[in-house]
Short mmCIF file of C-alpha atoms and ligand atoms in Angstrom, two decimals:
data_model
loop_
_atom_site.label_atom_id
_atom_site.label_comp_id
_atom_site.label_asym_id
_atom_site.label_seq_id
_atom_site.Cartn_x
_atom_site.Cartn_y
_atom_site.Cartn_z
CA MET A 1 0.14 0.05 -0.02
CA ASN A 2 1.40 3.37 -1.07
CA PHE A 3 -0.01 6.62 0.45
CA ASP A 4 2.31 8.86 -1.44
CA LEU A 5 0.97 11.21 -4.06
CA SER A 6 2.65 10.54 -7.50
CA ALA A 7 5.25 12.95 -8.84
CA GLU A 8 2.50 14.29 -11.21
CA GLN A 9 -0.05 14.71 -8.49
CA GLN A 10 2.57 16.52 -6.09
CA MET A 11 3.25 18.99 -8.98
CA ILE A 12 -0.43 19.71 -9.49
CA LYS A 13 -0.81 20.23 -5.87
CA GLN A 14 1.95 22.69 -5.57
CA THR A 15 0.80 24.53 -8.70
CA ILE A 16 -2.82 24.82 -7.49
CA ARG A 17 -1.82 25.74 -4.00
CA GLU A 18 0.33 28.57 -5.30
CA PHE A 19 -2.45 29.63 -7.59
CA ALA A 20 -5.06 29.48 -4.89
CA GLU A 21 -2.88 31.66 -2.45
CA GLU A 22 -2.02 34.27 -5.09
CA VAL A 23 -4.83 34.62 -7.21
CA VAL A 24 -7.97 32.97 -5.56
CA ALA A 25 -7.64 33.86 -1.79
CA PRO A 26 -7.17 37.79 -2.00
CA GLY A 27 -10.73 38.58 -3.41
CA ALA A 28 -12.66 35.75 -1.40
CA ILE A 29 -14.30 38.10 1.10
CA GLU A 30 -14.94 40.60 -1.59
CA ARG A 31 -16.48 38.11 -3.99
CA ASP A 32 -18.77 36.80 -1.13
CA ARG A 33 -20.06 40.19 -0.56
CA THR A 34 -20.62 41.41 -4.06
CA LYS A 35 -21.62 37.86 -5.25
CA GLN A 36 -19.37 38.36 -8.32
CA PHE A 37 -18.74 35.07 -10.24
CA PRO A 38 -15.07 34.33 -10.47
CA LEU A 39 -14.71 34.36 -14.20
CA ASP A 40 -11.15 35.88 -14.40
CA ILE A 41 -9.91 33.19 -12.08
CA PHE A 42 -11.41 30.45 -14.36
CA LYS A 43 -9.85 32.07 -17.55
CA LYS A 44 -6.43 31.66 -15.74
CA LEU A 45 -7.30 28.01 -14.47
CA ALA A 46 -7.98 27.34 -18.16
CA GLU A 47 -4.50 28.67 -18.98
CA LEU A 48 -3.14 26.40 -16.57
CA GLY A 49 -4.73 23.41 -18.25
CA MET A 50 -6.96 22.69 -15.28
CA MET A 51 -10.58 22.89 -16.74
CA GLY A 52 -10.36 19.36 -18.38
CA LEU A 53 -7.89 17.91 -16.05
CA PRO A 54 -9.18 14.33 -15.55
CA PHE A 55 -10.26 14.06 -19.31
CA PRO A 56 -8.27 12.61 -22.22
CA GLU A 57 -5.88 14.97 -23.97
CA LYS A 58 -7.53 14.24 -27.33
CA TYR A 59 -10.53 16.31 -26.06
CA GLY A 60 -8.39 19.14 -24.86
CA GLY A 61 -8.09 17.62 -21.22
CA GLY A 62 -5.12 17.09 -19.08
CA GLY A 63 -5.20 13.35 -19.17
CA SER A 64 -4.74 13.24 -15.45
CA ASP A 65 -6.89 11.34 -12.89
CA THR A 66 -9.50 11.73 -10.10
CA ILE A 67 -7.08 12.17 -7.27
CA SER A 68 -5.70 15.13 -9.14
CA PHE A 69 -9.21 16.45 -9.64
CA ALA A 70 -9.89 16.03 -5.89
CA ILE A 71 -6.53 17.87 -4.98
CA VAL A 72 -7.32 20.84 -7.19
CA THR A 73 -10.88 21.09 -5.72
CA GLU A 74 -9.55 20.62 -2.28
CA GLU A 75 -7.02 23.57 -2.78
CA LEU A 76 -9.46 26.01 -4.38
CA SER A 77 -11.99 25.34 -1.65
CA ARG A 78 -9.38 25.90 1.12
CA VAL A 79 -9.37 29.48 0.23
CA CYS A 80 -12.69 30.05 -1.57
CA ALA A 81 -15.44 27.37 -1.59
CA SER A 82 -17.61 29.29 -4.28
CA THR A 83 -14.47 28.86 -6.69
CA GLY A 84 -14.34 25.18 -5.51
CA ILE A 85 -17.91 24.21 -6.15
CA THR A 86 -17.63 25.94 -9.58
CA TYR A 87 -14.74 23.70 -10.49
CA SER A 88 -16.24 20.64 -9.09
CA ALA A 89 -19.41 21.02 -10.79
CA HIS A 90 -17.75 22.00 -14.05
CA ILE A 91 -15.70 18.81 -14.04
CA SER A 92 -17.76 16.21 -12.28
CA LEU A 93 -21.35 17.19 -13.15
CA GLY A 94 -20.71 19.05 -16.48
CA GLY A 95 -17.88 17.09 -18.19
CA ALA A 96 -18.23 13.71 -16.64
CA PRO A 97 -21.67 12.49 -18.18
CA ILE A 98 -20.58 13.60 -21.49
CA TYR A 99 -17.25 11.78 -21.25
CA LEU A 100 -18.95 8.67 -19.78
CA PHE A 101 -22.03 8.44 -21.92
CA GLY A 102 -21.61 10.63 -25.04
CA THR A 103 -20.87 9.44 -28.53
CA GLU A 104 -17.47 10.24 -30.05
CA GLU A 105 -19.09 13.20 -31.97
CA GLN A 106 -20.77 14.49 -28.83
CA LYS A 107 -17.43 14.30 -27.01
CA GLN A 108 -15.78 16.35 -29.72
CA LYS A 109 -18.48 18.90 -29.80
CA TYR A 110 -19.36 19.26 -26.04
CA LEU A 111 -16.58 17.92 -23.89
CA THR A 112 -13.80 19.76 -25.83
CA PRO A 113 -15.17 23.17 -25.11
CA ILE A 114 -15.56 22.21 -21.51
CA CYS A 115 -11.80 21.05 -21.30
CA LYS A 116 -10.71 24.21 -22.93
CA GLY A 117 -12.65 26.53 -20.57
CA GLU A 118 -14.69 27.90 -23.47
CA SER A 119 -17.93 26.78 -21.80
CA PHE A 120 -18.61 25.90 -18.18
CA GLY A 121 -20.03 22.40 -17.33
CA ALA A 122 -23.48 22.03 -15.60
CA PHE A 123 -25.98 19.31 -15.06
CA GLY A 124 -29.72 19.63 -14.71
CA LEU A 125 -31.37 17.21 -12.38
CA THR A 126 -33.21 18.72 -9.62
CA GLU A 127 -36.70 20.05 -9.95
CA PRO A 128 -38.95 22.00 -7.64
CA ASN A 129 -40.78 18.69 -6.70
CA ALA A 130 -37.94 16.16 -7.43
CA GLY A 131 -34.88 16.65 -5.18
CA SER A 132 -33.86 13.54 -3.16
CA ASP A 133 -36.44 11.64 -5.18
CA ALA A 134 -34.92 12.58 -8.54
CA GLY A 135 -36.92 9.91 -10.29
CA GLY A 136 -39.84 12.24 -9.75
CA THR A 137 -38.74 14.26 -12.66
CA LYS A 138 -41.70 16.19 -14.47
CA THR A 139 -39.60 17.73 -17.29
CA SER A 140 -40.61 16.08 -20.43
CA ALA A 141 -38.89 15.47 -23.78
CA ARG A 142 -41.40 14.31 -26.31
CA GLN A 143 -40.08 12.94 -29.63
CA ILE A 144 -41.66 14.52 -32.62
CA GLY A 145 -39.89 13.22 -35.80
CA ASP A 146 -36.31 13.94 -35.47
CA HIS A 147 -36.56 16.43 -32.58
CA PHE A 148 -37.44 16.37 -28.93
CA LEU A 149 -39.88 19.02 -27.56
CA ILE A 150 -38.78 19.67 -24.07
CA ASN A 151 -40.74 21.38 -21.39
CA GLY A 152 -40.25 21.69 -17.70
CA ASN A 153 -38.36 23.44 -14.83
CA LYS A 154 -35.08 22.64 -13.09
CA CYS A 155 -33.91 24.37 -9.82
CA PHE A 156 -30.57 24.97 -7.99
CA ILE A 157 -28.45 24.34 -11.03
CA THR A 158 -24.88 25.22 -10.72
CA ASN A 159 -22.92 27.06 -13.44
CA ALA A 160 -25.86 27.18 -15.99
CA SER A 161 -25.53 31.05 -16.59
CA TYR A 162 -21.92 30.38 -17.85
CA ALA A 163 -22.68 27.01 -19.81
CA LYS A 164 -23.24 27.02 -23.44
CA PHE A 165 -25.15 23.75 -23.11
CA ILE A 166 -26.25 21.58 -20.36
CA ALA A 167 -27.24 17.91 -19.93
CA LEU A 168 -30.50 17.58 -18.23
CA THR A 169 -32.80 14.75 -17.31
CA ALA A 170 -36.32 14.51 -18.82
CA VAL A 171 -39.15 12.00 -19.10
CA THR A 172 -39.01 10.71 -22.77
CA GLY A 173 -42.02 8.19 -22.24
CA GLU A 174 -43.27 5.14 -20.44
CA THR A 175 -42.19 1.57 -20.45
CA ASP A 176 -44.45 -1.08 -18.69
CA GLY A 177 -46.10 1.80 -16.67
CA LYS A 178 -42.88 3.17 -15.53
CA LYS A 179 -41.46 6.57 -16.39
CA GLU A 180 -38.57 6.37 -19.08
CA ILE A 181 -36.03 9.02 -18.11
CA SER A 182 -33.29 10.12 -20.47
CA ALA A 183 -30.54 12.66 -20.48
CA VAL A 184 -30.63 15.34 -23.26
CA ILE A 185 -28.09 17.73 -24.25
CA VAL A 186 -29.69 21.29 -24.54
CA PRO A 187 -27.91 24.46 -25.69
CA THR A 188 -28.68 27.30 -23.32
CA ASP A 189 -29.30 29.68 -25.90
CA ALA A 190 -32.14 27.54 -27.58
CA GLU A 191 -35.43 29.40 -28.10
CA GLY A 192 -37.56 28.91 -25.04
CA PHE A 193 -34.79 28.21 -22.83
CA THR A 194 -34.30 30.61 -19.90
CA VAL A 195 -31.78 30.68 -17.11
CA ILE A 196 -32.71 32.72 -14.06
CA ASP A 197 -29.87 33.64 -11.62
CA GLN A 198 -31.81 35.22 -8.66
CA TYR A 199 -31.60 33.03 -5.63
CA GLU A 200 -30.52 34.71 -2.37
CA LYS A 201 -28.33 31.95 -0.84
CA MET A 202 -26.89 31.34 2.58
CA GLY A 203 -23.32 30.85 1.24
CA LEU A 204 -21.34 30.20 -1.84
CA HIS A 205 -22.33 33.64 -2.84
CA SER A 206 -19.91 33.92 -5.83
CA SER A 207 -20.92 30.68 -7.14
CA ASN A 208 -23.71 30.55 -9.84
CA THR A 209 -26.94 28.88 -8.96
CA THR A 210 -29.87 29.06 -11.30
CA GLU A 211 -33.39 28.08 -12.13
CA LEU A 212 -34.13 26.72 -15.62
CA VAL A 213 -37.38 27.47 -17.39
CA ILE A 214 -37.82 25.23 -20.55
CA GLU A 215 -40.71 26.13 -22.67
CA ASP A 216 -41.19 24.27 -26.01
CA VAL A 217 -37.47 23.86 -26.57
CA ARG A 218 -36.69 21.90 -29.67
CA VAL A 219 -33.47 19.95 -29.97
CA PRO A 220 -32.41 17.20 -32.48
CA VAL A 221 -32.80 13.63 -31.23
CA ASP A 222 -28.94 13.35 -31.78
CA ASN A 223 -28.70 15.45 -28.63
CA LEU A 224 -29.78 12.31 -26.57
CA LEU A 225 -26.89 11.55 -24.22
CA GLY A 226 -26.37 7.84 -23.85
CA ARG A 227 -29.20 5.37 -24.38
CA ARG A 228 -32.89 6.45 -24.21
CA GLY A 229 -34.35 5.35 -20.84
CA GLU A 230 -31.04 5.20 -19.10
CA GLY A 231 -30.98 8.74 -17.86
CA PHE A 232 -31.87 7.57 -14.23
CA LYS A 233 -28.81 5.19 -14.04
CA GLN A 234 -26.52 7.77 -15.76
CA PHE A 235 -27.34 10.31 -13.28
CA LEU A 236 -26.61 7.95 -10.44
CA VAL A 237 -23.12 7.11 -11.91
CA THR A 238 -22.49 10.85 -12.38
CA LEU A 239 -23.44 11.59 -8.67
CA ASP A 240 -20.96 8.91 -7.42
CA GLY A 241 -18.16 10.86 -9.11
CA GLY A 242 -19.66 14.12 -7.95
CA ARG A 243 -19.66 12.96 -4.37
CA ILE A 244 -15.78 12.74 -4.42
CA GLY A 245 -15.82 16.50 -5.47
CA ILE A 246 -18.10 17.49 -2.62
CA GLY A 247 -15.98 15.38 -0.23
CA ALA A 248 -12.84 17.13 -1.52
CA MET A 249 -14.54 20.60 -1.19
CA ALA A 250 -15.27 19.65 2.60
CA VAL A 251 -11.67 18.70 3.22
CA GLY A 252 -10.53 21.97 1.65
CA ILE A 253 -12.99 24.09 3.46
CA ALA A 254 -12.20 22.30 6.73
CA GLN A 255 -8.43 22.61 6.13
CA GLY A 256 -8.87 26.34 5.64
CA ALA A 257 -10.80 26.88 8.73
CA PHE A 258 -8.42 24.78 10.87
CA GLU A 259 -5.28 26.66 9.65
CA ARG A 260 -7.06 29.95 10.53
CA ALA A 261 -8.13 28.79 13.90
CA LEU A 262 -4.66 27.33 14.78
CA ALA A 263 -2.94 30.53 13.82
CA TYR A 264 -5.36 32.68 15.70
CA SER A 265 -5.21 30.64 18.77
CA LYS A 266 -1.37 31.21 18.94
CA ASP A 267 -2.05 34.93 18.43
CA ARG A 268 -4.83 35.64 20.73
CA LYS A 269 -4.01 36.23 24.30
CA GLN A 270 -6.49 35.91 27.28
CA PHE A 271 -5.77 35.59 31.01
CA GLY A 272 -2.11 36.71 30.09
CA ARG A 273 -1.50 33.49 27.79
CA PRO A 274 -2.08 32.62 24.14
CA ILE A 275 -5.48 30.74 24.01
CA SER A 276 -3.57 27.86 22.34
CA SER A 277 -2.03 27.19 25.78
CA PHE A 278 -5.50 26.08 27.06
CA GLN A 279 -6.20 22.46 26.85
CA ALA A 280 -9.80 23.12 25.98
CA ILE A 281 -8.70 24.85 22.72
CA GLN A 282 -5.69 22.37 22.02
CA PHE A 283 -8.22 19.45 22.04
CA LYS A 284 -10.62 21.25 19.81
CA LEU A 285 -7.66 21.60 17.44
CA ALA A 286 -6.42 18.19 17.81
CA ASP A 287 -10.01 16.79 16.89
CA MET A 288 -10.09 18.97 13.87
CA ALA A 289 -6.67 17.72 12.60
CA MET A 290 -7.62 14.14 13.14
CA LYS A 291 -11.07 14.42 11.41
CA ILE A 292 -9.50 16.29 8.36
CA GLU A 293 -6.82 13.62 7.99
CA LEU A 294 -9.59 10.80 8.18
CA ALA A 295 -11.73 12.57 5.65
CA ARG A 296 -8.81 13.22 3.19
CA ASN A 297 -7.81 9.65 3.35
CA MET A 298 -11.44 8.57 2.43
CA VAL A 299 -11.71 11.05 -0.35
CA TYR A 300 -8.50 9.95 -1.99
CA LYS A 301 -9.46 6.18 -1.61
CA ALA A 302 -12.71 6.78 -3.21
CA ALA A 303 -10.92 8.85 -6.08
CA TRP A 304 -8.12 6.00 -6.19
CA LEU A 305 -10.90 3.27 -6.66
CA LYS A 306 -12.56 5.29 -9.44
CA ASP A 307 -9.10 5.80 -11.19
CA GLN A 308 -8.53 1.94 -10.90
CA GLY A 309 -11.92 1.33 -12.70
CA ARG A 310 -13.15 -0.48 -9.47
CA PRO A 311 -16.55 -0.04 -7.78
CA PHE A 312 -16.54 3.08 -5.68
CA SER A 313 -20.27 4.08 -5.02
CA LYS A 314 -19.99 3.24 -1.24
CA GLU A 315 -16.63 4.79 -0.80
CA ALA A 316 -17.84 7.90 -2.52
CA ALA A 317 -20.99 8.03 -0.32
CA ILE A 318 -18.94 7.49 2.85
CA CYS A 319 -16.39 10.20 1.92
CA LYS A 320 -18.98 12.65 1.04
CA LEU A 321 -21.17 12.08 4.13
CA TYR A 322 -18.16 12.02 6.58
CA ALA A 323 -16.15 14.99 5.09
CA SER A 324 -19.42 17.17 4.93
CA GLU A 325 -20.37 16.59 8.34
CA ILE A 326 -16.94 16.99 9.89
CA CYS A 327 -16.43 20.19 7.81
CA MET A 328 -19.74 21.64 9.28
CA GLU A 329 -18.46 20.70 12.69
CA ILE A 330 -14.84 22.14 12.15
CA THR A 331 -16.07 25.44 10.70
CA SER A 332 -18.41 26.02 13.52
CA GLN A 333 -15.49 25.16 15.98
CA ALA A 334 -13.33 27.56 13.95
CA VAL A 335 -15.58 30.26 14.69
CA GLN A 336 -15.82 29.36 18.13
CA ILE A 337 -12.01 29.49 18.67
CA HIS A 338 -12.18 33.13 17.06
CA GLY A 339 -14.71 34.06 19.54
CA GLY A 340 -16.51 37.34 18.73
CA TYR A 341 -14.07 37.83 15.89
CA GLY A 342 -15.06 34.73 14.23
CA TYR A 343 -18.60 36.21 13.93
CA MET A 344 -16.96 39.05 11.79
CA LYS A 345 -16.61 38.68 8.11
CA GLU A 346 -12.82 39.77 7.90
CA TYR A 347 -11.78 36.65 9.73
CA HIS A 348 -13.13 34.43 6.93
CA VAL A 349 -14.32 31.50 9.13
CA GLU A 350 -17.92 32.60 9.29
CA ARG A 351 -17.85 32.53 5.46
CA MET A 352 -16.41 28.97 5.48
CA MET A 353 -19.07 27.89 8.00
CA ARG A 354 -22.03 29.21 5.75
CA ASP A 355 -20.49 27.75 2.70
CA ALA A 356 -19.96 24.29 4.46
CA LYS A 357 -23.61 23.92 4.99
CA LEU A 358 -24.43 23.20 1.29
CA LEU A 359 -22.11 20.14 1.34
CA GLU A 360 -24.44 18.28 3.64
CA ILE A 361 -27.39 19.05 1.25
CA GLY A 362 -26.03 18.98 -2.49
CA GLU A 363 -25.54 15.81 -4.55
CA GLY A 364 -27.58 13.76 -2.09
CA THR A 365 -28.30 15.07 1.40
CA SER A 366 -26.66 13.31 4.45
CA GLU A 367 -29.89 11.26 4.79
CA VAL A 368 -29.71 10.19 1.25
CA GLN A 369 -26.03 9.07 1.84
CA ARG A 370 -27.01 7.07 4.71
CA MET A 371 -29.61 5.41 2.50
CA VAL A 372 -27.07 4.70 -0.13
CA ILE A 373 -24.58 3.29 2.32
CA SER A 374 -27.19 1.24 4.05
CA ARG A 375 -28.29 -0.30 0.86
CA LEU A 376 -24.53 -1.03 -0.27
CA ILE A 377 -23.72 -2.77 3.09
CA GLY A 378 -26.74 -5.12 2.56
CA CYS A 379 -29.25 -3.74 5.02
C1 LIG B 401 -26.24 25.71 -3.97
C2 LIG B 401 -26.88 24.57 -4.51
C3 LIG B 401 -26.37 23.97 -5.80
C4 LIG B 401 -26.88 22.89 -6.35
N1 LIG B 401 -26.42 22.34 -7.48
C5 LIG B 401 -27.11 21.51 -8.27
C6 LIG B 401 -26.72 21.12 -9.58
O1 LIG B 401 -25.87 21.60 -10.24
N2 LIG B 401 -27.54 20.33 -10.30
C7 LIG B 401 -28.64 19.70 -9.71
O2 LIG B 401 -29.30 18.92 -10.42
N3 LIG B 401 -29.00 19.87 -8.45
C8 LIG B 401 -28.17 20.79 -7.63
N4 LIG B 401 -28.60 21.21 -6.36
C9 LIG B 401 -29.91 20.50 -5.67
C10 LIG B 401 -29.34 19.54 -4.61
O3 LIG B 401 -28.79 18.49 -5.13
C11 LIG B 401 -30.74 19.26 -3.98
O4 LIG B 401 -31.26 20.32 -3.18
C12 LIG B 401 -30.67 17.97 -2.96
O5 LIG B 401 -30.51 16.82 -3.88
C13 LIG B 401 -31.87 17.86 -1.98
O6 LIG B 401 -33.12 18.04 -2.77
P1 LIG B 401 -34.18 19.02 -2.22
O7 LIG B 401 -33.53 20.36 -1.95
O8 LIG B 401 -35.40 18.93 -3.08
O9 LIG B 401 -34.56 18.46 -0.81
P2 LIG B 401 -35.71 17.31 -0.41
O10 LIG B 401 -35.39 16.07 -1.28
O11 LIG B 401 -37.01 17.83 -0.35
O12 LIG B 401 -35.25 16.95 1.07
C14 LIG B 401 -35.70 17.61 2.26
C15 LIG B 401 -35.31 16.83 3.57
O13 LIG B 401 -35.97 15.64 3.49
C16 LIG B 401 -34.85 14.47 3.54
N5 LIG B 401 -35.39 13.34 2.86
C17 LIG B 401 -35.97 13.52 1.68
N6 LIG B 401 -36.30 12.03 1.41
C18 LIG B 401 -35.95 11.45 2.49
C19 LIG B 401 -36.00 9.95 2.75
N7 LIG B 401 -36.34 9.05 1.86
N8 LIG B 401 -35.65 9.55 3.97
C20 LIG B 401 -35.12 10.57 4.88
N9 LIG B 401 -35.05 11.82 4.61
C21 LIG B 401 -35.45 12.18 3.53
C22 LIG B 401 -33.75 15.17 3.06
O14 LIG B 401 -32.54 14.55 3.53
C23 LIG B 401 -33.81 16.67 3.47
O15 LIG B 401 -33.30 16.76 4.78
C24 LIG B 401 -28.08 22.25 -5.72
C25 LIG B 401 -28.37 22.68 -4.52
C26 LIG B 401 -27.85 23.75 -3.99
C27 LIG B 401 -28.54 24.36 -2.71
#
């Protein structure tokens, strides 16, 4: 067993750490306040070859692996979780389904611009009445001759304002009384397709979260992604990969909060001593360090299994569940260690705590992860 990163993974980690410190960290508080999408940062990430990192070079990708993707997501999230989720969704929800299920022609047409950073990747699954129960999809894609006519609504969709096309799930018919759900690629500038960016969120303010209104949108049947009726299976596979991204985000945010809490505890004096000399504070920091280490190991293990082409659904659910829950706990404790200053924006940890909450909700809530794990352990 080898716990070392490869030379390439180490180089990616060093490159993205420097980039995150120099380019992403400085504006994080301001972007959170102004809700400005970090477009400039992503132009630079494209120049660094990060936008298609785990996808093959023939589509403009970096030919790298899932562990490297997790490292980049972790390092971006350590300083700015909005940048982290934008990157994670771009790769694991936007690029991955096209890479996994697309035809060669679709990959050339849609994956290449994602890898080059010419379009953001996005994935439309959730609907106002179909969240955890994503099979409750109401959006329909009715085949009429050589076209689909699509109608419906999607909610909470990451990156759609900056995506030139989006894969979304829709009901394409019925087989044996059961809904036939398929995935269809839809250009976001199609007539009748509206992207609304108006949510007032708790956190992740500079990420893009949108509502999609789809009214009589026509797309050629060639835009079907994968096989007809397999959309449900496809999004389960897509979400398995996405959960590694959320786990990596959680490790990154927790690491950032921990580092700030540790530094602050050495600086802040009360009762004539740095608060880091109090055992109550030391034990909080020790617990943080322990949990981050465990979560990171689990995220890397799930990513490694995926890279080996081995089953990883259970490990992805475990890493997502564990990392997101310890991230919530650690960011809350980081605020606690900062006392009243932690409640103030300039100390960063309150933003990290608000951003962390999404990780227990997106790509399957904690309750859904427990359902997945229960099923996979044979309950
Ligand atoms: C910022 C943000 C970004 C997002 N990005 C995307 C995206 O890019 N693409 C996309 O498709 N979606 C996206 N989502 C949607 C996200 O995946 C859903 O919000 C999530 O799956 C939960 O669905 P819901 O909000 O409808 O909650 P619900 O499913 O209504 O759940 C409400 C509560 O009930 C619990 N619950 C539900 N069913 C059960 C059950 N059987 N047993 C026990 N408890 C249960 C849940 O765990 C939760 O606590 C995003 C959401 C947010 C907030």
